PDB file of C-alpha atoms in Angstrom:
ATOM      1  CA  MET B   1      -1.632  22.142 -32.653  1.00  0.00           C
ATOM      2  CA  LYS B   2      -2.524  18.470 -32.031  1.00  0.00           C
ATOM      3  CA  ALA B   3      -2.277  16.840 -28.780  1.00  0.00           C
ATOM      4  CA  ASN B   4       1.186  15.171 -28.164  1.00  0.00           C
ATOM      5  CA  ALA B   5       1.110  11.085 -27.865  1.00  0.00           C
ATOM      6  CA  GLN B   6       0.554  10.987 -24.214  1.00  0.00           C
ATOM      7  CA  GLU B   7      -2.397  13.314 -24.443  1.00  0.00           C
ATOM      8  CA  SER B   8      -3.729  11.727 -27.273  1.00  0.00           C
ATOM      9  CA  GLU B   9      -4.461   8.360 -25.294  1.00  0.00           C
ATOM     10  CA  SER B  10      -6.535  10.525 -22.838  1.00  0.00           C
ATOM     11  CA  LEU B  11     -10.377   9.692 -22.528  1.00  0.00           C
ATOM     12  CA  VAL B  12     -12.570  12.817 -21.906  1.00  0.00           C
ATOM     13  CA  LEU B  13     -16.048  12.324 -20.806  1.00  0.00           C
ATOM     14  CA  ILE B  14     -18.496  14.756 -22.133  1.00  0.00           C
ATOM     15  CA  VAL B  15     -21.433  15.360 -19.825  1.00  0.00           C
ATOM     16  CA  ASP B  16     -24.301  17.436 -21.289  1.00  0.00           C
ATOM     17  CA  ASP B  17     -28.129  17.080 -21.822  1.00  0.00           C
ATOM     18  CA  GLU B  18     -28.106  18.837 -24.866  1.00  0.00           C
ATOM     19  CA  PRO B  19     -26.899  16.516 -27.809  1.00  0.00           C
ATOM     20  CA  PHE B  20     -25.801  19.196 -30.192  1.00  0.00           C
ATOM     21  CA  ILE B  21     -23.129  20.358 -27.192  1.00  0.00           C
ATOM     22  CA  ARG B  22     -22.095  16.966 -26.921  1.00  0.00           C
ATOM     23  CA  LEU B  23     -21.418  16.617 -30.697  1.00  0.00           C
ATOM     24  CA  ILE B  24     -19.697  19.864 -31.170  1.00  0.00           C
ATOM     25  CA  LEU B  25     -17.902  18.862 -28.187  1.00  0.00           C
ATOM     26  CA  ARG B  26     -16.831  15.414 -29.264  1.00  0.00           C
ATOM     27  CA  HIS B  27     -15.989  17.020 -32.846  1.00  0.00           C
ATOM     28  CA  PHE B  28     -13.483  19.358 -31.545  1.00  0.00           C
ATOM     29  CA  LEU B  29     -11.757  17.506 -28.806  1.00  0.00           C
ATOM     30  CA  GLU B  30     -11.551  14.341 -31.293  1.00  0.00           C
ATOM     31  CA  ARG B  31      -9.657  16.775 -33.815  1.00  0.00           C
ATOM     32  CA  GLU B  32      -7.350  17.642 -30.757  1.00  0.00           C
ATOM     33  CA  GLY B  33      -6.279  13.748 -30.605  1.00  0.00           C
ATOM     34  CA  TYR B  34      -8.279  12.612 -27.448  1.00  0.00           C
ATOM     35  CA  GLN B  35     -10.594   9.732 -26.899  1.00  0.00           C
ATOM     36  CA  ILE B  36     -14.252  10.585 -26.066  1.00  0.00           C
ATOM     37  CA  ALA B  37     -17.106   9.191 -24.167  1.00  0.00           C
ATOM     38  CA  GLU B  38     -20.578  10.693 -23.667  1.00  0.00           C
ATOM     39  CA  ALA B  39     -23.172  10.932 -20.679  1.00  0.00           C
ATOM     40  CA  GLU B  40     -26.525  13.018 -21.469  1.00  0.00           C
ATOM     41  CA  ASN B  41     -27.137  13.309 -17.464  1.00  0.00           C
ATOM     42  CA  GLY B  42     -25.376  13.171 -14.123  1.00  0.00           C
ATOM     43  CA  ILE B  43     -26.749   9.456 -13.198  1.00  0.00           C
ATOM     44  CA  GLU B  44     -25.331   8.212 -16.378  1.00  0.00           C
ATOM     45  CA  ALA B  45     -22.276  10.176 -16.332  1.00  0.00           C
ATOM     46  CA  ILE B  46     -21.486   8.462 -13.007  1.00  0.00           C
ATOM     47  CA  LYS B  47     -22.044   4.957 -14.387  1.00  0.00           C
ATOM     48  CA  VAL B  48     -19.793   5.842 -17.379  1.00  0.00           C
ATOM     49  CA  PHE B  49     -17.230   7.629 -15.037  1.00  0.00           C
ATOM     50  CA  ASN B  50     -16.939   4.147 -12.973  1.00  0.00           C
ATOM     51  CA  GLN B  51     -16.596   1.980 -15.845  1.00  0.00           C
ATOM     52  CA  LEU B  52     -14.256   3.769 -17.758  1.00  0.00           C
ATOM     53  CA  HIS B  53     -11.879   6.217 -15.446  1.00  0.00           C
ATOM     54  CA  PRO B  54     -11.819   8.992 -17.661  1.00  0.00           C
ATOM     55  CA  ASP B  55      -8.644  11.578 -17.447  1.00  0.00           C
ATOM     56  CA  ILE B  56     -10.825  14.796 -17.358  1.00  0.00           C
ATOM     57  CA  VAL B  57     -14.572  15.298 -17.127  1.00  0.00           C
ATOM     58  CA  LEU B  58     -16.384  18.137 -18.905  1.00  0.00           C
ATOM     59  CA  LEU B  59     -19.469  18.513 -17.330  1.00  0.00           C
ATOM     60  CA  ASP B  60     -22.733  20.847 -17.822  1.00  0.00           C
ATOM     61  CA  ALA B  61     -23.393  22.692 -14.839  1.00  0.00           C
ATOM     62  CA  ILE B  62     -27.136  22.825 -15.619  1.00  0.00           C
ATOM     63  CA  MET B  63     -28.949  19.717 -16.342  1.00  0.00           C
ATOM     64  CA  PRO B  64     -32.401  18.122 -15.188  1.00  0.00           C
ATOM     65  CA  ASP B  65     -32.911  15.767 -12.446  1.00  0.00           C
ATOM     66  CA  MET B  66     -29.127  15.862 -11.471  1.00  0.00           C
ATOM     67  CA  ASP B  67     -27.184  19.087 -11.776  1.00  0.00           C
ATOM     68  CA  GLY B  68     -23.494  19.187 -12.605  1.00  0.00           C
ATOM     69  CA  PHE B  69     -22.663  20.415  -9.002  1.00  0.00           C
ATOM     70  CA  GLU B  70     -24.606  17.480  -7.541  1.00  0.00           C
ATOM     71  CA  CYS B  71     -22.711  15.191 -10.180  1.00  0.00           C
ATOM     72  CA  CYS B  72     -19.448  16.677  -9.684  1.00  0.00           C
ATOM     73  CA  THR B  73     -19.562  16.042  -5.861  1.00  0.00           C
ATOM     74  CA  GLN B  74     -20.123  11.983  -6.738  1.00  0.00           C
ATOM     75  CA  LEU B  75     -17.710  11.825  -9.360  1.00  0.00           C
ATOM     76  CA  GLN B  76     -14.482  10.773  -7.119  1.00  0.00           C
ATOM     77  CA  PRO B  77     -14.930   7.245  -5.683  1.00  0.00           C
ATOM     78  CA  SER B  78     -12.969   6.749  -2.417  1.00  0.00           C
ATOM     79  CA  ASN B  79     -11.336   3.244  -3.694  1.00  0.00           C
ATOM     80  CA  CYS B  80      -9.765   5.047  -6.562  1.00  0.00           C
ATOM     81  CA  SER B  81      -6.425   6.604  -6.367  1.00  0.00           C
ATOM     82  CA  LYS B  82      -6.627   8.461  -9.138  1.00  0.00           C
ATOM     83  CA  HIS B  83      -7.941  12.084  -9.020  1.00  0.00           C
ATOM     84  CA  THR B  84     -10.034  13.033 -12.146  1.00  0.00           C
ATOM     85  CA  PRO B  85      -9.952  16.614 -13.185  1.00  0.00           C
ATOM     86  CA  VAL B  86     -13.325  17.878 -13.415  1.00  0.00           C
ATOM     87  CA  LEU B  87     -13.952  20.991 -15.755  1.00  0.00           C
ATOM     88  CA  MET B  88     -17.022  22.327 -15.690  1.00  0.00           C
ATOM     89  CA  ILE B  89     -18.985  24.262 -18.461  1.00  0.00           C
ATOM     90  CA  THR B  90     -21.592  26.521 -17.411  1.00  0.00           C
ATOM     91  CA  GLY B  91     -23.756  29.427 -18.807  1.00  0.00           C
ATOM     92  CA  LEU B  92     -23.459  30.966 -15.443  1.00  0.00           C
ATOM     93  CA  GLU B  93     -20.769  33.500 -14.870  1.00  0.00           C
ATOM     94  CA  ASP B  94     -21.933  34.799 -11.556  1.00  0.00           C
ATOM     95  CA  GLN B  95     -19.604  34.897  -8.787  1.00  0.00           C
ATOM     96  CA  GLU B  96     -21.920  32.253  -6.671  1.00  0.00           C
ATOM     97  CA  SER B  97     -21.972  29.679  -9.262  1.00  0.00           C
ATOM     98  CA  VAL B  98     -18.520  29.855  -9.714  1.00  0.00           C
ATOM     99  CA  ASP B  99     -17.705  29.617  -6.212  1.00  0.00           C
ATOM    100  CA  ARG B 100     -19.968  26.695  -6.109  1.00  0.00           C
ATOM    101  CA  ALA B 101     -18.320  24.517  -8.908  1.00  0.00           C
ATOM    102  CA  PHE B 102     -14.879  25.226  -6.899  1.00  0.00           C
ATOM    103  CA  GLU B 103     -16.436  24.179  -3.453  1.00  0.00           C
ATOM    104  CA  VAL B 104     -18.095  20.702  -4.999  1.00  0.00           C
ATOM    105  CA  GLY B 105     -14.462  19.793  -6.565  1.00  0.00           C
ATOM    106  CA  ALA B 106     -14.193  21.251 -10.056  1.00  0.00           C
ATOM    107  CA  MET B 107     -10.759  22.156 -11.261  1.00  0.00           C
ATOM    108  CA  ASP B 108     -11.679  25.057 -13.667  1.00  0.00           C
ATOM    109  CA  TYR B 109     -14.336  26.314 -15.405  1.00  0.00           C
ATOM    110  CA  VAL B 110     -15.712  27.450 -19.159  1.00  0.00           C
ATOM    111  CA  THR B 111     -18.517  29.552 -19.876  1.00  0.00           C
ATOM    112  CA  LYS B 112     -21.121  29.151 -22.654  1.00  0.00           C
ATOM    113  CA  PRO B 113     -20.713  30.147 -25.764  1.00  0.00           C
ATOM    114  CA  ILE B 114     -17.800  28.151 -25.467  1.00  0.00           C
ATOM    115  CA  HIS B 115     -14.280  30.011 -26.476  1.00  0.00           C
ATOM    116  CA  TRP B 116     -12.518  27.180 -28.259  1.00  0.00           C
ATOM    117  CA  PRO B 117      -8.990  27.995 -27.809  1.00  0.00           C
ATOM    118  CA  VAL B 118      -9.262  28.600 -24.229  1.00  0.00           C
ATOM    119  CA  LEU B 119     -11.005  25.241 -23.618  1.00  0.00           C
ATOM    120  CA  ARG B 120      -8.216  23.545 -25.703  1.00  0.00           C
ATOM    121  CA  GLN B 121      -5.473  25.057 -23.427  1.00  0.00           C
ATOM    122  CA  ARG B 122      -7.335  24.377 -19.951  1.00  0.00           C
ATOM    123  CA  VAL B 123      -7.971  20.577 -20.943  1.00  0.00           C
ATOM    124  CA  LYS B 124      -4.635  20.375 -22.222  1.00  0.00           C
ATOM    125  CA  ARG B 125      -3.211  21.943 -18.676  1.00  0.00           C
ATOM    126  CA  LEU B 126      -5.953  19.818 -16.372  1.00  0.00           C
ATOM    127  CA  ILE B 127      -4.755  16.714 -18.096  1.00  0.00           C
ATOM    128  CA  GLN B 128      -1.236  17.628 -17.647  1.00  0.00           C
ATOM    129  CA  GLN B 129      -1.494  18.404 -14.182  1.00  0.00           C
ATOM    130  CA  SER B 130      -3.413  15.123 -13.375  1.00  0.00           C
ATOM    131  CA  GLN B 131      -0.812  13.254 -14.919  1.00  0.00           C
ATOM    132  CA  LEU B 132       2.093  14.770 -13.062  1.00  0.00           C
ATOM    133  CA  GLN B 133       0.240  14.317  -9.635  1.00  0.00           C
ATOM    134  CA  GLN B 134      -0.201  10.508 -10.286  1.00  0.00           C
ATOM    135  CA  LYS B 135       3.652  10.519 -11.323  1.00  0.00           C
ATOM    136  CA  LEU B 136       4.693  12.405  -8.030  1.00  0.00           C
ATOM    137  CA  GLU B 137       2.221  10.148  -6.203  1.00  0.00           C
ATOM    138  CA  ALA B 138       3.779   7.285  -7.488  1.00  0.00           C
ATOM    139  CA  VAL B 139       7.139   8.218  -6.765  1.00  0.00           C
ATOM    140  CA  ASN B 140       6.257   9.239  -3.126  1.00  0.00           C
ATOM    141  CA  GLY B 141       4.667   5.809  -2.553  1.00  0.00           C
ATOM    142  CA  GLU B 142       7.948   4.057  -3.821  1.00  0.00           C
ATOM    143  CA  LEU B 143       9.980   6.318  -1.673  1.00  0.00           C
ATOM    144  CA  GLN B 144       7.508   5.337   1.266  1.00  0.00           C
ATOM    145  CA  ARG B 145       8.086   1.749   0.351  1.00  0.00           C
ATOM    146  CA  LEU B 146      11.884   1.850   0.335  1.00  0.00           C
ATOM    147  CA  VAL B 147      12.153   3.536   3.710  1.00  0.00           C
ATOM    148  CA  THR B 148      10.264   0.370   4.982  1.00  0.00           C
ATOM    149  CA  ILE B 149      12.116  -2.270   3.296  1.00  0.00           C
ATOM    150  CA  ASP B 150      15.555  -3.741   4.168  1.00  0.00           C
ATOM    151  CA  GLY B 151      17.569  -3.146   1.282  1.00  0.00           C
ATOM    152  CA  LEU B 152      19.407  -6.460   1.266  1.00  0.00           C
ATOM    153  CA  THR B 153      16.640  -9.096   1.979  1.00  0.00           C
ATOM    154  CA  GLN B 154      13.683  -7.210   0.482  1.00  0.00           C
ATOM    155  CA  VAL B 155      11.351  -8.031   3.842  1.00  0.00           C
ATOM    156  CA  ALA B 156      10.362  -5.134   6.123  1.00  0.00           C
ATOM    157  CA  ASN B 157      12.922  -3.362   8.169  1.00  0.00           C
ATOM    158  CA  ARG B 158      13.420  -2.759  12.051  1.00  0.00           C
ATOM    159  CA  ARG B 159      11.737   0.539  11.537  1.00  0.00           C
ATOM    160  CA  ARG B 160       8.605  -1.050  10.111  1.00  0.00           C
ATOM    161  CA  PHE B 161       8.559  -3.834  12.139  1.00  0.00           C
ATOM    162  CA  GLU B 162       8.483  -1.523  15.242  1.00  0.00           C
ATOM    163  CA  GLU B 163       5.904   0.896  13.622  1.00  0.00           C
ATOM    164  CA  TYR B 164       3.729  -2.799  12.893  1.00  0.00           C
ATOM    165  CA  PHE B 165       4.071  -4.192  16.049  1.00  0.00           C
ATOM    166  CA  ASN B 166       3.063  -1.549  18.091  1.00  0.00           C
ATOM    167  CA  GLN B 167       0.000  -1.141  15.490  1.00  0.00           C
ATOM    168  CA  GLU B 168      -0.998  -4.852  15.817  1.00  0.00           C
ATOM    169  CA  TRP B 169      -0.316  -4.524  19.726  1.00  0.00           C
ATOM    170  CA  GLN B 170      -2.870  -2.063  20.117  1.00  0.00           C
ATOM    171  CA  ARG B 171      -5.263  -3.556  17.708  1.00  0.00           C
ATOM    172  CA  MET B 172      -5.043  -6.930  19.336  1.00  0.00           C
ATOM    173  CA  LYS B 173      -5.448  -5.264  22.811  1.00  0.00           C
ATOM    174  CA  ARG B 174      -8.578  -3.519  21.718  1.00  0.00           C
ATOM    175  CA  ASP B 175      -9.744  -6.761  20.348  1.00  0.00           C
ATOM    176  CA  GLN B 176      -8.697  -8.859  23.047  1.00  0.00           C
ATOM    177  CA  GLN B 177      -7.181 -11.564  20.646  1.00  0.00           C
ATOM    178  CA  SER B 178      -3.896 -13.587  20.302  1.00  0.00           C
ATOM    179  CA  LEU B 179      -0.695 -11.968  18.992  1.00  0.00           C
ATOM    180  CA  SER B 180       2.329 -13.972  18.177  1.00  0.00           C
ATOM    181  CA  LEU B 181       5.915 -12.778  17.723  1.00  0.00           C
ATOM    182  CA  ILE B 182       8.405 -15.198  16.645  1.00  0.00           C
ATOM    183  CA  LEU B 183      12.118 -14.383  16.524  1.00  0.00           C
ATOM    184  CA  CYS B 184      14.480 -15.969  14.512  1.00  0.00           C
ATOM    185  CA  ASP B 185      18.343 -16.313  14.251  1.00  0.00           C
ATOM    186  CA  VAL B 186      20.417 -17.873  11.801  1.00  0.00           C
ATOM    187  CA  ASP B 187      22.750 -20.797  14.028  1.00  0.00           C
ATOM    188  CA  PHE B 188      26.445 -20.073  13.782  1.00  0.00           C
ATOM    189  CA  PHE B 189      26.239 -17.103  11.301  1.00  0.00           C
ATOM    190  CA  LYS B 190      29.611 -15.367  11.804  1.00  0.00           C
ATOM    191  CA  LEU B 191      31.261 -18.361  11.376  1.00  0.00           C
ATOM    192  CA  TYR B 192      29.441 -18.864   8.015  1.00  0.00           C
ATOM    193  CA  ASN B 193      30.682 -15.163   6.780  1.00  0.00           C
ATOM    194  CA  ASP B 194      34.299 -16.287   8.176  1.00  0.00           C
ATOM    195  CA  THR B 195      34.325 -19.455   5.897  1.00  0.00           C
ATOM    196  CA  TYR B 196      32.712 -18.213   2.749  1.00  0.00           C
ATOM    197  CA  GLY B 197      32.926 -14.355   2.795  1.00  0.00           C
ATOM    198  CA  HIS B 198      30.057 -11.765   3.273  1.00  0.00           C
ATOM    199  CA  ARG B 199      28.887 -11.673  -0.039  1.00  0.00           C
ATOM    200  CA  VAL B 200      28.127 -15.209   0.168  1.00  0.00           C
ATOM    201  CA  GLY B 201      26.747 -14.712   3.531  1.00  0.00           C
ATOM    202  CA  ASP B 202      24.367 -11.739   1.985  1.00  0.00           C
ATOM    203  CA  ARG B 203      23.164 -14.610  -0.915  1.00  0.00           C
ATOM    204  CA  CYS B 204      22.436 -16.645   2.246  1.00  0.00           C
ATOM    205  CA  LEU B 205      20.309 -14.194   4.012  1.00  0.00           C
ATOM    206  CA  GLN B 206      18.287 -13.364   0.951  1.00  0.00           C
ATOM    207  CA  GLU B 207      17.372 -17.391   0.478  1.00  0.00           C
ATOM    208  CA  ILE B 208      16.580 -17.458   4.369  1.00  0.00           C
ATOM    209  CA  ALA B 209      14.541 -14.291   3.790  1.00  0.00           C
ATOM    210  CA  LYS B 210      12.457 -15.562   0.793  1.00  0.00           C
ATOM    211  CA  ALA B 211      12.010 -18.964   2.224  1.00  0.00           C
ATOM    212  CA  ILE B 212      10.461 -17.606   5.447  1.00  0.00           C
ATOM    213  CA  LYS B 213       8.181 -14.807   3.216  1.00  0.00           C
ATOM    214  CA  ASP B 214       7.226 -18.008   1.358  1.00  0.00           C
ATOM    215  CA  ILE B 215       5.639 -19.171   4.513  1.00  0.00           C
ATOM    216  CA  ILE B 216       3.797 -16.358   5.488  1.00  0.00           C
ATOM    217  CA  LYS B 217       0.930 -16.178   3.377  1.00  0.00           C
ATOM    218  CA  ARG B 218      -1.897 -13.824   5.364  1.00  0.00           C
ATOM    219  CA  PRO B 219      -1.831 -10.506   4.320  1.00  0.00           C
ATOM    220  CA  GLY B 220      -1.914  -9.104   8.067  1.00  0.00           C
ATOM    221  CA  ASP B 221       1.284 -11.030   8.845  1.00  0.00           C
ATOM    222  CA  LEU B 222       4.519  -9.361   8.715  1.00  0.00           C
ATOM    223  CA  VAL B 223       8.291 -10.709   8.104  1.00  0.00           C
ATOM    224  CA  ALA B 224      10.838  -8.106   8.883  1.00  0.00           C
ATOM    225  CA  ARG B 225      14.656  -8.181   9.318  1.00  0.00           C
ATOM    226  CA  TYR B 226      15.453  -7.412  13.047  1.00  0.00           C
ATOM    227  CA  GLY B 227      19.013  -7.590  12.752  1.00  0.00           C
ATOM    228  CA  GLY B 228      22.257  -8.440  11.424  1.00  0.00           C
ATOM    229  CA  GLU B 229      21.292 -12.294  10.704  1.00  0.00           C
ATOM    230  CA  GLU B 230      17.937 -12.312  13.066  1.00  0.00           C
ATOM    231  CA  PHE B 231      14.251 -11.830  11.277  1.00  0.00           C
ATOM    232  CA  ALA B 232      11.214 -11.177  13.172  1.00  0.00           C
ATOM    233  CA  VAL B 233       7.619 -12.717  11.875  1.00  0.00           C
ATOM    234  CA  ILE B 234       4.519 -10.368  13.761  1.00  0.00           C
ATOM    235  CA  LEU B 235       1.132 -13.017  13.638  1.00  0.00           C
ATOM    236  CA  PRO B 236      -1.713 -11.175  14.592  1.00  0.00           C
ATOM    237  CA  ASN B 237      -4.822 -13.323  15.514  1.00  0.00           C
ATOM    238  CA  THR B 238      -2.702 -16.177  15.939  1.00  0.00           C
ATOM    239  CA  ASP B 239      -2.428 -18.527  19.106  1.00  0.00           C
ATOM    240  CA  THR B 240       0.095 -20.452  20.449  1.00  0.00           C
ATOM    241  CA  GLU B 241      -0.550 -23.444  18.146  1.00  0.00           C
ATOM    242  CA  GLY B 242      -0.500 -21.482  15.096  1.00  0.00           C
ATOM    243  CA  ALA B 243       2.646 -19.977  15.913  1.00  0.00           C
ATOM    244  CA  SER B 244       4.058 -23.088  16.848  1.00  0.00           C
ATOM    245  CA  CYS B 245       3.291 -24.439  13.314  1.00  0.00           C
ATOM    246  CA  VAL B 246       4.441 -21.531  11.507  1.00  0.00           C
ATOM    247  CA  ALA B 247       7.765 -21.666  13.705  1.00  0.00           C
ATOM    248  CA  ASP B 248       8.266 -25.397  12.681  1.00  0.00           C
ATOM    249  CA  LYS B 249       7.548 -24.525   9.128  1.00  0.00           C
ATOM    250  CA  ILE B 250      10.353 -21.903   9.132  1.00  0.00           C
ATOM    251  CA  CYS B 251      12.918 -24.314  10.907  1.00  0.00           C
ATOM    252  CA  HIS B 252      12.104 -27.004   8.287  1.00  0.00           C
ATOM    253  CA  ALA B 253      12.152 -24.268   5.355  1.00  0.00           C
ATOM    254  CA  VAL B 254      15.524 -23.394   6.158  1.00  0.00           C
ATOM    255  CA  ARG B 255      16.910 -27.071   6.320  1.00  0.00           C
ATOM    256  CA  THR B 256      15.607 -27.884   2.993  1.00  0.00           C
ATOM    257  CA  LEU B 257      17.317 -25.108   1.458  1.00  0.00           C
ATOM    258  CA  ALA B 258      20.293 -27.219   2.160  1.00  0.00           C
ATOM    259  CA  ILE B 259      22.745 -24.343   2.253  1.00  0.00           C
ATOM    260  CA  PRO B 260      26.116 -26.034   2.921  1.00  0.00           C
ATOM    261  CA  HIS B 261      27.822 -24.974   6.229  1.00  0.00           C
ATOM    262  CA  LYS B 262      30.801 -26.865   7.195  1.00  0.00           C
ATOM    263  CA  ASN B 263      31.770 -25.149  10.156  1.00  0.00           C
ATOM    264  CA  SER B 264      28.355 -25.005  11.839  1.00  0.00           C
ATOM    265  CA  GLN B 265      28.378 -26.920  15.409  1.00  0.00           C
ATOM    266  CA  VAL B 266      25.008 -28.395  14.633  1.00  0.00           C
ATOM    267  CA  SER B 267      24.719 -29.336  10.976  1.00  0.00           C
ATOM    268  CA  SER B 268      26.562 -29.676   7.956  1.00  0.00           C
ATOM    269  CA  HIS B 269      23.871 -27.292   6.449  1.00  0.00           C
ATOM    270  CA  VAL B 270      22.704 -23.552   7.350  1.00  0.00           C
ATOM    271  CA  THR B 271      19.856 -24.151  10.321  1.00  0.00           C
ATOM    272  CA  ILE B 272      18.008 -21.644  12.091  1.00  0.00           C
ATOM    273  CA  SER B 273      16.994 -21.005  16.051  1.00  0.00           C
ATOM    274  CA  VAL B 274      13.491 -19.938  16.515  1.00  0.00           C
ATOM    275  CA  GLY B 275      11.887 -18.466  19.957  1.00  0.00           C
ATOM    276  CA  PHE B 276       7.778 -17.317  19.827  1.00  0.00           C
ATOM    277  CA  ALA B 277       5.649 -15.753  22.292  1.00  0.00           C
ATOM    278  CA  THR B 278       2.246 -15.577  22.344  1.00  0.00           C
ATOM    279  CA  GLU B 279       0.103 -13.169  24.551  1.00  0.00           C
ATOM    280  CA  ILE B 280      -3.234 -11.531  24.818  1.00  0.00           C
ATOM    281  CA  PRO B 281      -2.369  -8.088  25.063  1.00  0.00           C
ATOM    282  CA  GLN B 282      -4.098  -6.623  28.450  1.00  0.00           C
ATOM    283  CA  PRO B 283      -4.442  -2.810  29.265  1.00  0.00           C
ATOM    284  CA  ASP B 284      -1.414  -3.046  31.930  1.00  0.00           C
ATOM    285  CA  SER B 285       0.702  -5.333  29.603  1.00  0.00           C
ATOM    286  CA  ASP B 286       3.684  -4.202  28.133  1.00  0.00           C
ATOM    287  CA  LEU B 287       4.671  -4.615  24.196  1.00  0.00           C
ATOM    288  CA  GLU B 288       8.403  -4.743  25.175  1.00  0.00           C
ATOM    289  CA  GLU B 289       7.938  -7.660  27.518  1.00  0.00           C
ATOM    290  CA  MET B 290       6.311  -9.920  24.973  1.00  0.00           C
ATOM    291  CA  ILE B 291       9.914  -8.941  22.386  1.00  0.00           C
ATOM    292  CA  ALA B 292      11.756  -9.789  25.611  1.00  0.00           C
ATOM    293  CA  ALA B 293       9.778 -13.113  26.095  1.00  0.00           C
ATOM    294  CA  ALA B 294      10.228 -14.050  22.333  1.00  0.00           C
ATOM    295  CA  ASP B 295      13.841 -13.205  22.793  1.00  0.00           C
ATOM    296  CA  ARG B 296      14.221 -15.475  26.014  1.00  0.00           C
ATOM    297  CA  ALA B 297      12.654 -18.255  24.078  1.00  0.00           C
ATOM    298  CA  LEU B 298      15.016 -17.825  21.185  1.00  0.00           C
ATOM    299  CA  TYR B 299      18.177 -17.859  23.904  1.00  0.00           C
ATOM    300  CA  GLU B 300      16.541 -21.335  25.431  1.00  0.00           C
ATOM    301  CA  ALA B 301      16.289 -22.927  21.538  1.00  0.00           C
ATOM    302  CA  LYS B 302      20.274 -21.878  21.503  1.00  0.00           C
ATOM    303  CA  ALA B 303      21.229 -23.445  24.578  1.00  0.00           C
ATOM    304  CA  ALA B 304      18.973 -26.263  23.852  1.00  0.00           C
ATOM    305  CA  GLY B 305      21.240 -27.559  20.887  1.00  0.00           C
ATOM    306  CA  ARG B 306      19.993 -24.909  18.005  1.00  0.00           C
ATOM    307  CA  ASP B 307      18.072 -25.749  14.891  1.00  0.00           C
ATOM    308  CA  ARG B 308      14.984 -25.982  16.843  1.00  0.00           C
ATOM    309  CA  PHE B 309      12.094 -23.794  18.099  1.00  0.00           C
ATOM    310  CA  VAL B 310      10.831 -22.926  21.728  1.00  0.00           C
ATOM    311  CA  GLN B 311       7.717 -21.228  22.776  1.00  0.00           C
ATOM    312  CA  ASN B 312       7.075 -18.887  25.718  1.00  0.00           C
ATOM    313  CA  ILE B 313       3.209 -18.383  26.789  1.00  0.00           C
ATOM    314  CA  LEU B 314       3.105 -15.012  28.398  1.00  0.00           C
ATOM    315  CA  GLN B 315       0.194 -15.571  31.078  1.00  0.00           C
ATOM    316  CA  PRO B 316      -2.087 -12.456  31.796  1.00  0.00           C
ATOM    317  CA  LYS B 317      -1.244 -10.465  34.936  1.00  0.00           C
ATOM    318  CA  SER B 318      -3.259 -11.082  38.048  1.00  0.00           C
ATOM    319  CA  LYS B 319      -4.641  -8.388  39.695  1.00  0.00           C
ATOM    320  CA  ASN B 320      -2.878  -8.933  43.044  1.00  0.00           C
ATOM    321  CA  SER B 321       0.658  -9.725  40.949  1.00  0.00           C
ATOM    322  CA  ARG B 322       1.786  -6.351  41.823  1.00  0.00           C
TER     323      ARG B 322
END
């Protein structure tokens, strides 16, 4: 019976120093519908493996220079998320060789002379298991992403904010670098919802989230939905000047959206108030104090008329401040 369509797309890497063995393996597996690549020794196998990323490796255990056991230990690069099954082919059936094959990462083995029906089933099973594992990992990755993303705005949620802020706080404390936190609040958003309805309000939040996200370019920065109409931006390695520039851009970007808000008390369009704090975390400082400082700056921005940003620079505590 031939392999199914998905299996027929699978690439098998045959590694054996004997040309005749490679030839008969190739002919057998091609008849089963597999794509084939070959290598005649362990060093060539590693090179081909890294170039082609096969779905399974049929690896001879006994080869000159680099045997199959040593080769197997090097066939799973750390930067590759795909785990490729290795099927060891050996003329040795002693317990020590079998144990060693599994110790170095082989998923299964067959002995020479090869029993072809056994090889067929083991290749098929290992490929199917590998494909299933990749699907499960993809599903788990998506589930992990979903639990850290705000469903409405598609930026990070509050849970992810708290995890990441704590992580970056500790990192900036260790490296003694500046950390900036920006808190944003959409001005008179309750009035906006009362005027236009919650569905329109949801679309407004989505547009604002996208506008903020478009400003935040660096991979290490994070935009999160902090509360109902509140957003937060974490800026590692960012001093007051840098955070001030980002805060100004956020205010400008929301104005540029020109979303009508006829009952706003500051503009005919939707605006946003922004407060931020910048600190080099110290051993005796508290990340909750920094959040409170950014929140105070946000309150000051609202008290000063909204549609603006205010900064709160946290000074390191002196030794005598207690």
